[in-house]
Amino acid sequence: MRIVIVGGGVLGTMHAAEAIRRGHYVAHVEREPEARGASVRGSGLVWVGGRADGAELSTALRARELWERIGRDVPDAGFRANGSLTVARTEAELAVLADVAERPDAAERGFKLLDADGARAVNPALRGTMLGALWCERDAAVEPRAVLPAIRANLAETGRYTWLPGREVRGLGDIRDVGTASVRDDHGAVHEGDAVVLCTGAHLSGMVRELVPDLPVRRVRVQMMQTAPLDEPLTTSVADGDSLRYHPAYRGATLDALAGAQPQAPAAAEHAMRLLMVQRLDGGLTIGDMHAYDEPYPFDVDEGPYDHLRDAAEAVLGRALPPVRRRWAGVYAQCADTSRIVHRAHLGDDVWLVTGPGGRGMTCSPAIAEDTLRELNL
């Protein structure tokens, strides 16, 4: 069968990869010359540990298995099973980590509580003051700016994949045969398939709005930065105690006590911030992140939150950061009901819309794509 995938971000690319794996032909249409959205503007984290119980965790665990396979098949994707450490610098943060490490699903999540010496044995670069850390062996990372071109190059080797960048899809085409769907792009070309899957990310206007006027998805803006290479390996991804406030796996009485006794710094609270830090293959550190939920977003970036992130990173590392080389903002789509992993809707005539994974996109997209093609019986 021939599948038309619209959207070149990680969600669209994973749908293309899963369709190819199942033996189909894929035409993959992207409006930019290269993916420019949240997929390439994140940290590259494959973040399993903090996911909510139930469907979200099972999806993330399945996706982690699929990422392992992608890493074997596509070495240039930069997959590494580096794990993560969530660092506690106060007794209240340590209490949350200790509680989480004793829960029944701790082993499934790959959680283990380490004291400060144990954490430094896993990641010697963490020389700042800390009381302990939560090790998550299931977490991993990829290279966000390299992973999508690398996967596409691998798909092209099958002879069943066509990459069509620089073409904005303007609408659905006329159905020419029973069971055949198509889309029209701004070059006047029509792309026919047995099914069309729209993975348009945070681009929710234009055709998407016409097709689904009341789409239950919102947009979220994030800001991040990247440093020059660090002169030593950061052997794990790193999070700080503020991250406990934003990931559902940590919810409970001890987190409530943390929130009551230890308010966030004003800048962190205003911008919904937590420290996430990943070392790129070139040695640079990607550091984030900060969030804005109310549109319209400003066109510029605010330096205050970056100062907070730099201070938080330096406190964990116990040293000055290398110079910051890049700062950027990006926007991703998130289901209005944040407990939903993704918004998947049948628009009729073998056309489907899949969007809104929120901050789960890089982590969960391989499993989301697998579920989509299973649901479509493809």
PDB file of C-alpha atoms in Angstrom, residues 7 27 58 94 96 132 140 150 160 195 203 205 221 225 227 231 251 282 313 329 364 369 371-372:
ATOM      1  CA  GLY A   7       4.862  16.537   8.409  1.00  0.00           C
ATOM      2  CA  ALA A  27       5.472   9.721   0.205  1.00  0.00           C
ATOM      3  CA  SER A  58       3.628   1.713  28.807  1.00  0.00           C
ATOM      4  CA  LEU A  94      15.606  13.880  48.619  1.00  0.00           C
ATOM      5  CA  VAL A  96      10.524  12.816  47.096  1.00  0.00           C
ATOM      6  CA  GLY A 132      21.665  12.203  46.470  1.00  0.00           C
ATOM      7  CA  ALA A 140      18.278   7.729  26.849  1.00  0.00           C
ATOM      8  CA  ALA A 150      19.646   9.924   9.474  1.00  0.00           C
ATOM      9  CA  ARG A 160       9.978   2.586  -1.068  1.00  0.00           C
ATOM     10  CA  ALA A 195      -4.172   6.426   3.448  1.00  0.00           C
ATOM     11  CA  HIS A 203       1.178  24.031  12.676  1.00  0.00           C
ATOM     12  CA  SER A 205      -3.811  26.738  11.261  1.00  0.00           C
ATOM     13  CA  ARG A 221       6.453  27.603  23.718  1.00  0.00           C
ATOM     14  CA  MET A 225      20.268  27.013  25.081  1.00  0.00           C
ATOM     15  CA  THR A 227      26.997  25.668  25.263  1.00  0.00           C
ATOM     16  CA  ASP A 231      35.966  19.531  28.568  1.00  0.00           C
ATOM     17  CA  ARG A 251       3.198  13.096  42.451  1.00  0.00           C
ATOM     18  CA  ASP A 282      30.243  17.224  20.083  1.00  0.00           C
ATOM     19  CA  ALA A 313      23.404  24.019  35.869  1.00  0.00           C
ATOM     20  CA  ALA A 329      12.668  29.085  21.213  1.00  0.00           C
ATOM     21  CA  CYS A 364       6.994   8.352  22.546  1.00  0.00           C
ATOM     22  CA  ALA A 369       3.321   5.568  15.143  1.00  0.00           C
ATOM     23  CA  ASP A 371      -0.275   2.308  17.461  1.00  0.00           C
ATOM     24  CA  THR A 372      -1.529   4.456  14.559  1.00  0.00           C
TER      25      THR A 372
END
